[in-house]
XYZ file of C-alpha atoms in Angstrom:
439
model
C 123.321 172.472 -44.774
C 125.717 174.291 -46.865
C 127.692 177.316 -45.944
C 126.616 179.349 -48.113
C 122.747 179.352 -46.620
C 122.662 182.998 -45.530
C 120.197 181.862 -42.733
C 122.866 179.406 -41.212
C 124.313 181.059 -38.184
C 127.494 179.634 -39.003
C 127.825 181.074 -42.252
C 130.811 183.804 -42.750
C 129.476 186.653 -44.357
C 131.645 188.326 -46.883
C 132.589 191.985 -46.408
C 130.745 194.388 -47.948
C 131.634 196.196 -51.138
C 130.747 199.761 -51.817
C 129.143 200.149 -54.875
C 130.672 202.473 -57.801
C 134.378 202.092 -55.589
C 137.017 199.823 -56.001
C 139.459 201.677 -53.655
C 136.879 202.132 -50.751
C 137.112 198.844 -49.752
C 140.638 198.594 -49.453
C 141.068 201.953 -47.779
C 138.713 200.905 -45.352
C 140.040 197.372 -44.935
C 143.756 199.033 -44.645
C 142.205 201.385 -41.988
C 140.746 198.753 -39.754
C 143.819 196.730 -40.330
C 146.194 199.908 -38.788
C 143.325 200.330 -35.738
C 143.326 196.988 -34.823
C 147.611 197.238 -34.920
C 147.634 199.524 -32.780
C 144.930 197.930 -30.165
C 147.475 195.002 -30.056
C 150.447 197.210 -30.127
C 149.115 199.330 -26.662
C 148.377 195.438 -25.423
C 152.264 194.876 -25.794
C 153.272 197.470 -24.494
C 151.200 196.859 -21.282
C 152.443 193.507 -21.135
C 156.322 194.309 -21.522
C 156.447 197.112 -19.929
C 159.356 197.036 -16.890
C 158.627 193.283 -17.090
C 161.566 192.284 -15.176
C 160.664 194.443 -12.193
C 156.911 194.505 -11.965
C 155.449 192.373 -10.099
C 158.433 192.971 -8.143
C 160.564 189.644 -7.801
C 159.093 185.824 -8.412
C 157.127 184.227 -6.451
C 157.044 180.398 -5.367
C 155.449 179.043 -8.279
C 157.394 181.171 -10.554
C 160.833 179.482 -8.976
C 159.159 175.776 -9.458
C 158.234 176.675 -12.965
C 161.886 178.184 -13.884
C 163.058 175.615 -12.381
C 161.764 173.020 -14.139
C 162.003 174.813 -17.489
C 165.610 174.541 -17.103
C 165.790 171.154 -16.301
C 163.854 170.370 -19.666
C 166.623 170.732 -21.305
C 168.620 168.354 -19.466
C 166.329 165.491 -20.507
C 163.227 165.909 -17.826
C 160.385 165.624 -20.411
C 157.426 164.626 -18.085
C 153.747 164.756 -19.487
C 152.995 166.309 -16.387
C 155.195 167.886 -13.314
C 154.127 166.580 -10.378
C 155.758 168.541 -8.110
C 153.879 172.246 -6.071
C 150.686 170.171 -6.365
C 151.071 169.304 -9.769
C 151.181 171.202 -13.200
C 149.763 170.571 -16.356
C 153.232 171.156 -18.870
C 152.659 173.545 -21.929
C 153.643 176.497 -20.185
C 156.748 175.542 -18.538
C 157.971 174.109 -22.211
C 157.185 177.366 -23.386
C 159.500 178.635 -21.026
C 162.185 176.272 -21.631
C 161.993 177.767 -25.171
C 162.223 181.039 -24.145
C 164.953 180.615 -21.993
C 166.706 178.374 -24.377
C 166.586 180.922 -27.121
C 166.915 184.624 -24.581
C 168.964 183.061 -21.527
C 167.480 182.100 -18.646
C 166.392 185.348 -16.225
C 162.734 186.947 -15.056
C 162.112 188.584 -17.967
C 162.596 185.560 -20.558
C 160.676 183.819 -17.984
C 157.453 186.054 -18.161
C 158.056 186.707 -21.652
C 156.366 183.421 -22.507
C 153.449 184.587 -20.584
C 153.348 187.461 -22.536
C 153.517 185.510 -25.853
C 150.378 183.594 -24.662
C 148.194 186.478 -23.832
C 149.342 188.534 -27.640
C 148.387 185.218 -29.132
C 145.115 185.290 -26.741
C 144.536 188.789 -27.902
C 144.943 188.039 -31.777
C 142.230 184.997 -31.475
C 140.061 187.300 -29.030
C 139.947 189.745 -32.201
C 139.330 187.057 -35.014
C 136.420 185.181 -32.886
C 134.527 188.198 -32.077
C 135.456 189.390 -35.504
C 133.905 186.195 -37.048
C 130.897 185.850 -34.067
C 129.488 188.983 -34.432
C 130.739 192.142 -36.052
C 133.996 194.823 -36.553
C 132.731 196.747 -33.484
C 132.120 193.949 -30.864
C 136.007 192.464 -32.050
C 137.963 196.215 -31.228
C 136.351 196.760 -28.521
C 136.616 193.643 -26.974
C 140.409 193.189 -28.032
C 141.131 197.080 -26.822
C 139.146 196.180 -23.623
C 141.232 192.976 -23.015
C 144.902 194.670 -23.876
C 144.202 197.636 -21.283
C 142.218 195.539 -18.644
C 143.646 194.855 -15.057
C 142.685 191.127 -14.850
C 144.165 189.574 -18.185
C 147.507 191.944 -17.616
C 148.066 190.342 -14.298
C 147.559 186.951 -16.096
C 149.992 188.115 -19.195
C 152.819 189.362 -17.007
C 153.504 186.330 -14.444
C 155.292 182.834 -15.660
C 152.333 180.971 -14.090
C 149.617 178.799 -16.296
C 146.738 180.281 -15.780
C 147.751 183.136 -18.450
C 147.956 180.461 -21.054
C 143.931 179.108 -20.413
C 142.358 182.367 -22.209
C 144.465 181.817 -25.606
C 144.474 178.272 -26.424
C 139.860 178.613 -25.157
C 139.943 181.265 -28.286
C 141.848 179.116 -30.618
C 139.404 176.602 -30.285
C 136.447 178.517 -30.287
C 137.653 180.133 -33.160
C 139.218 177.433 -34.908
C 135.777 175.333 -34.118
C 133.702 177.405 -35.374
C 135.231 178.137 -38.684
C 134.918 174.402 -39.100
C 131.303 174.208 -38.500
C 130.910 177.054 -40.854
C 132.219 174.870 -43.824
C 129.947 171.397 -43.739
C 130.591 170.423 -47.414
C 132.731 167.524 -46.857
C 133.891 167.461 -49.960
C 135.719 170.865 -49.291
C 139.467 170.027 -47.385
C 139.126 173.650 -45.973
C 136.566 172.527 -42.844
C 138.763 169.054 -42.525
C 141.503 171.289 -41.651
C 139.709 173.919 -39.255
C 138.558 170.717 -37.696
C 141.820 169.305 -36.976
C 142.780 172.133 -35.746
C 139.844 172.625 -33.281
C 140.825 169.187 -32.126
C 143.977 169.762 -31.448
C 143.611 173.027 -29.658
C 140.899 171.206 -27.336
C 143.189 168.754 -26.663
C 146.050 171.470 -25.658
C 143.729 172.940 -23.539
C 144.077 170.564 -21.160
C 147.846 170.848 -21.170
C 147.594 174.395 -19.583
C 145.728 174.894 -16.713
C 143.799 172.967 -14.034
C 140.659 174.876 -14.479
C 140.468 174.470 -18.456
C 139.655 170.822 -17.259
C 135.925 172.106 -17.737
C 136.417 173.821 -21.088
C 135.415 170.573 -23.159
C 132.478 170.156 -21.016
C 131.047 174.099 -22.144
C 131.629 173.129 -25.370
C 129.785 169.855 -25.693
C 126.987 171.630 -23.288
C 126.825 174.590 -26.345
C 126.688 171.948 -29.080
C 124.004 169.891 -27.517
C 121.963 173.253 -26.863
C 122.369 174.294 -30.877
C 121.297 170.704 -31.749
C 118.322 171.274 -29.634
C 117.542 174.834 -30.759
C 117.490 173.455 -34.203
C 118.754 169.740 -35.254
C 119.601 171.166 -38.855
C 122.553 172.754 -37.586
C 124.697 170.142 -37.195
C 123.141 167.580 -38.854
C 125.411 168.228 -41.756
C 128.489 168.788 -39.690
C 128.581 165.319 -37.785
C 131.740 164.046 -39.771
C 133.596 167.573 -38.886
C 132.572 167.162 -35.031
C 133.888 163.716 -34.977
C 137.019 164.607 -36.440
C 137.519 167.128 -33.464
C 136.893 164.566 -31.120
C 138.995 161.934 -32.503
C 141.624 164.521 -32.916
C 141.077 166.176 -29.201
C 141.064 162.585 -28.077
C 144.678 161.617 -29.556
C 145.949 164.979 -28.408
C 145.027 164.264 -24.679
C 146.092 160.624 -24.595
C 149.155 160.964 -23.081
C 147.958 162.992 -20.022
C 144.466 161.091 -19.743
C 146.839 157.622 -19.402
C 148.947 159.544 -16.685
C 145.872 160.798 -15.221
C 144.314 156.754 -14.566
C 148.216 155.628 -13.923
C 148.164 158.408 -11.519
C 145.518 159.782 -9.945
C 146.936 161.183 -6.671
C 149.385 163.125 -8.296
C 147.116 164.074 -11.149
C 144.287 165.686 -8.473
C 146.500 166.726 -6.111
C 146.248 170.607 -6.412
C 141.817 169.927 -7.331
C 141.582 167.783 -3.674
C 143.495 170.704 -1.754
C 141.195 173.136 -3.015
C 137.902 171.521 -3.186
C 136.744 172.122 0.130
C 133.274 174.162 -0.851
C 132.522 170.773 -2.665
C 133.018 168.253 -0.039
C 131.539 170.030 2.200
C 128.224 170.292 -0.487
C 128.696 166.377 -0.840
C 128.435 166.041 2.951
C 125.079 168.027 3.095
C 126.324 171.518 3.726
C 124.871 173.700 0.637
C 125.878 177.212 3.073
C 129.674 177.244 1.671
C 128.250 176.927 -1.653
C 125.878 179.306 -2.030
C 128.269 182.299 -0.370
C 130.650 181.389 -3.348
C 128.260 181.324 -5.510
C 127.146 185.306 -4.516
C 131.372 186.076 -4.211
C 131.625 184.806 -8.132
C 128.558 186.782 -8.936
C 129.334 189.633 -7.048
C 133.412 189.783 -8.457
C 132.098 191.672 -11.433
C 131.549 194.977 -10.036
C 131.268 194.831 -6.345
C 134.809 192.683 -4.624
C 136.863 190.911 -6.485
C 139.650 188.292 -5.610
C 141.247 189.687 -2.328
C 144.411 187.992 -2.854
C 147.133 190.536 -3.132
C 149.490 188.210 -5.080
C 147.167 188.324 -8.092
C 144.734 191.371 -7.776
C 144.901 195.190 -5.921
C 142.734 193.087 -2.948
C 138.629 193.323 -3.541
C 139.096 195.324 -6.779
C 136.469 194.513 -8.779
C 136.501 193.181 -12.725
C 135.037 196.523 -13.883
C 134.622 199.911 -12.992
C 130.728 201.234 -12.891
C 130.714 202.146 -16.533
C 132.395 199.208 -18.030
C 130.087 196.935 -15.376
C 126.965 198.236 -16.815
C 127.746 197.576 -20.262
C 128.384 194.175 -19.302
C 125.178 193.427 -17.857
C 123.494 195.041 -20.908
C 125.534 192.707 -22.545
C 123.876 189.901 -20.545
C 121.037 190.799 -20.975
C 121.048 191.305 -24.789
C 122.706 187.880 -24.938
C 119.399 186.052 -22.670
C 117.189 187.196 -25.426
C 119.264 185.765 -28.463
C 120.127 182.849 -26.807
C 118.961 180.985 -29.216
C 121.645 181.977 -31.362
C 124.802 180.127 -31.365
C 127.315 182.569 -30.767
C 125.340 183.785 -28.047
C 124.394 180.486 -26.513
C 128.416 179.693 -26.472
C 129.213 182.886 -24.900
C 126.831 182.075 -22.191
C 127.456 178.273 -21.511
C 131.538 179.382 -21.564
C 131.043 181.502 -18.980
C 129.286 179.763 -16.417
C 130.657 176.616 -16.902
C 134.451 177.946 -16.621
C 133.530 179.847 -13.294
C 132.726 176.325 -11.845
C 136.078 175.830 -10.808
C 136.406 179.381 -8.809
C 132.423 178.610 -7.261
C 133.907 174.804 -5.919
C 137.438 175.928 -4.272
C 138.406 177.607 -1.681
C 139.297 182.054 -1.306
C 136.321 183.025 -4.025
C 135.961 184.768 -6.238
C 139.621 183.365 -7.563
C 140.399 185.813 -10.537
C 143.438 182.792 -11.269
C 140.990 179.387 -11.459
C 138.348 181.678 -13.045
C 140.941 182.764 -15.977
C 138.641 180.463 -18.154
C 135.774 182.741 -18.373
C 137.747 185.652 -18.852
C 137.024 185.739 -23.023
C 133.514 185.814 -22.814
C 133.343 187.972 -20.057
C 135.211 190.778 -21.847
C 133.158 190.273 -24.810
C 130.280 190.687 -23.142
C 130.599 194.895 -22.697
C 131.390 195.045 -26.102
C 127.728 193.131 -27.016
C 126.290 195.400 -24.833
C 128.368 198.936 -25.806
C 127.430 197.629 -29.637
C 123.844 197.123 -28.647
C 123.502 200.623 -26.796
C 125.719 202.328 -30.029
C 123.074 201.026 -32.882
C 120.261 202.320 -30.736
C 121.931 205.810 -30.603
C 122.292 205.698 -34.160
C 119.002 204.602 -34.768
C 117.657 207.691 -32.548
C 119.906 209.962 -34.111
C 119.023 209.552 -37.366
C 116.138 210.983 -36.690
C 117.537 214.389 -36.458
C 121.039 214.040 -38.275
C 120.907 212.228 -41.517
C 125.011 212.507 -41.606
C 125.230 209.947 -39.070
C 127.873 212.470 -37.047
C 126.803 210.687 -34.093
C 127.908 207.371 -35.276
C 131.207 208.687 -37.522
C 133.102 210.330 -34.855
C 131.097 211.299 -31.102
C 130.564 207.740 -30.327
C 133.934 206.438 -31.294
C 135.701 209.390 -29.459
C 133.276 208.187 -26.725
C 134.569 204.686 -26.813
C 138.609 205.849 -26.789
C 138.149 208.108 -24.078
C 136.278 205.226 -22.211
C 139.080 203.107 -22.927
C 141.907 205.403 -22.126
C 140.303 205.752 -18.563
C 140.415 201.413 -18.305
C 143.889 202.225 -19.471
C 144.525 205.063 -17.161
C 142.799 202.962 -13.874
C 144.797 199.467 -15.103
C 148.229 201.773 -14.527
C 147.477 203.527 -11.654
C 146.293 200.355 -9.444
C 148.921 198.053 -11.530
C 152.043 199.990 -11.956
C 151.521 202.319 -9.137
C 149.807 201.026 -6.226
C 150.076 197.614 -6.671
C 153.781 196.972 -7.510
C 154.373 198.583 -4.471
C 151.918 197.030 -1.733
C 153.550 195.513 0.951
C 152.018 192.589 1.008
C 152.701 192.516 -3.143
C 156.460 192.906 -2.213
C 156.411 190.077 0.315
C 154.666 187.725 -1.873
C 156.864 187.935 -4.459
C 159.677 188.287 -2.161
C 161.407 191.414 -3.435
């Protein structure tokens, strides 16, 4: 099926060009361009902000993965670093670079944290961008820079932070290779290689992205059902992803069989709600299941070290636009970019349902795309319905030209407003936060 079938789901639409002006499009282009600078301008400056002071100190794993950074460079090049339970290696490299090229100290430390959630926030933009439209990619990107969750993940030298980037690199990256099945075109054998080889690194960053192949084979097997078409044409592009993926993870899938107690160290400590499910007790399973659920808008992870304790994902508003985004995305399921939204999330919230201290905002840090795109479905959904309705009475479209985007940066200054009260203010200085990270 070629990519330029308008009814292929995969197909990148070209932007739209004003007819009888040359300059609109650019102005307009140019204008978007400056917006979304400055959504990933006010994520910076979340990130970096009084990084070397807040959270207030390091923490355990913080110390094991400084320390090890700096002992890179002395010739300790391990595929994985087996000691604190194990840890998969990408992120303490990435410090070692850091540290190598800024000196060695907290805030060159965290600063490679923060490099992985910009470059999380620039692939959030381009896949929602390239999913579903200009609106659902700003306000998912704004939602993301301002948001409490993925700021606690961006400002902490610990892996989890890195999950959420390299997930949208290969959803992107995947994608745009299944949107070019001509094979005689070198443009999809490159998107393809680099799918691969983001899949692969996925598995270099965090425990819990150990499932992240899994949603993505589950999503591909549920477009091949939906319709066969699909990827009939883009076998040779989905083999070249795995072979790539495959090469990429050889290293740590040898140390994994050579070394299996060390590799699943950290998964048996935490695995408790599943062993106790493989002994016949369902109980344990079914209360995390309603904690995971329930983390959305009612408690969230009550560990102080990475959340204000029981604070939920979103406030009321932003909550109900995600479950109108849920529910718009159940009846288009059967649309790919839906479907993978879906099958992402839930299978990436596996590994916070199966441990222990649910919800775990840390080991469910691979759902955390999808979930923020999922108020900006539903916030898109509830805007063209307004504008729809409001037609009716004002043919100037005022409604959709400037109240509803003032309504969307005031709701976002108020995430902004709530992220640095409960981050900056209460937060950093909690008792508990100040033991933790032993200030």
């Amino acid at each position: 099926m070629s990519s330029s079938n308008p009814r292929d789901p995969f197909h990148i639409k070209g932007s739209p060009t004003a007819p009888g002006s040359a300059a609109a499009p650019s102005i307009a282009r140019l204008s978007r361009l400056l917006l979304v600078g400055a959504v990933l301008l006010v994520g910076l400056f979340f990130r970096t902000y009084d990084l070397d002071r807040i959270p207030p100190g390091l923490d355990g794993d913080e110390m094991f993965n400084g320390w090890d950074a700096g002992r890179v460079w002395e010739g300790n090049l391990p595929i994985y670093f087996a000691a604190n339970y194990g840890r998969e290696p990408l992120l303490i490299y990435l410090i070692a670079l850091t540290s190598r090229l800024l000196g060695l100290g907290v805030w060159t430390m965290r600063f490679a944290s923060v490099l992985c959630g910009m470059v999380g926030l620039a692939f959030t933009w381009v896949l929602a961008r390239r999913l579903f439209n200009f609106r659902v990619a700003v306000l998912t990107t704004a939602l993301t820079s301002v948001s409490l969750w993925p700021l606690m993940l961006n400002r902490v030298a610990l892996r989890a932070g890195l999950l959420p980037a390299c997930q949208a690199a290969t959803a992107y990256t995947l994608w745009r290779a299944l949107g070019d099945a001509d094979p005689c075109r070198p443009a999809g054998r490159r998107w393809a290689v680099a799918a691969g080889l983001f899949t692969g690194l996925t598995l270099y960053t965090y425990t819990a992205g150990r499932v992240f192949p899994l949603a993505l084979v589950l999503w591909l097997l549920v477009a091949w059902i939906n319709d066969r078409r699909l990827l009939r044409a883009r076998w040779k592009w989905l083999l070249l992803v795995g072979l790539v993926a495959g090469l990429v993870v050889l290293p740590l899938g040898l140390f994994a069989l050579r070394h299996p107690e060390t590799f699943n160290q950290r998964v048996d400590s935490l695995n408790l709600e599943l062993n106790r499910l493989l002994a016949g007790d369902a109980g344990p399973i079914w209360g995390s299941i309603k904690a995971t659920v329930g983390m959305f808008t009612q408690a969230g992870d009550r560990e102080w070290r990475y959340n204000p304790s029981l604070r939920p994902v979103f406030d009321p508003a932003t909550g109900g636009l995600f479950y109108l985004g849920l529910i718009v995305s159940l009846f288009r399921l059967r649309r790919p970019a839906y479907s993978l939204l879906l099958i992402w999330m839930q299978v990436c919230l596996v590994p916070s349902v199966l441990s222990i201290g649910t919800p775990s905002f840390w080991r469910s840090a691979g759902a955390l795309t999808p979930i923020y795109l999922l108020p900006a479905i539903g916030a898109d959904f509830a805007w063209q319905w307004v504008v729809r309705w409001t037609r009716r009475f004002d043919r100037r479209d005022v409604a959709a030209q400037f109240g509803l985007p003032v309504l969307a940066v005031v709701g976002l200054g108020f995430v902004g407003a709530d992220t640095w009260h409960d981050y900056f203010g209460e937060w950093a200085r909690h008792p508990a936060v100040l033991h933790t990270y032993e200030a």
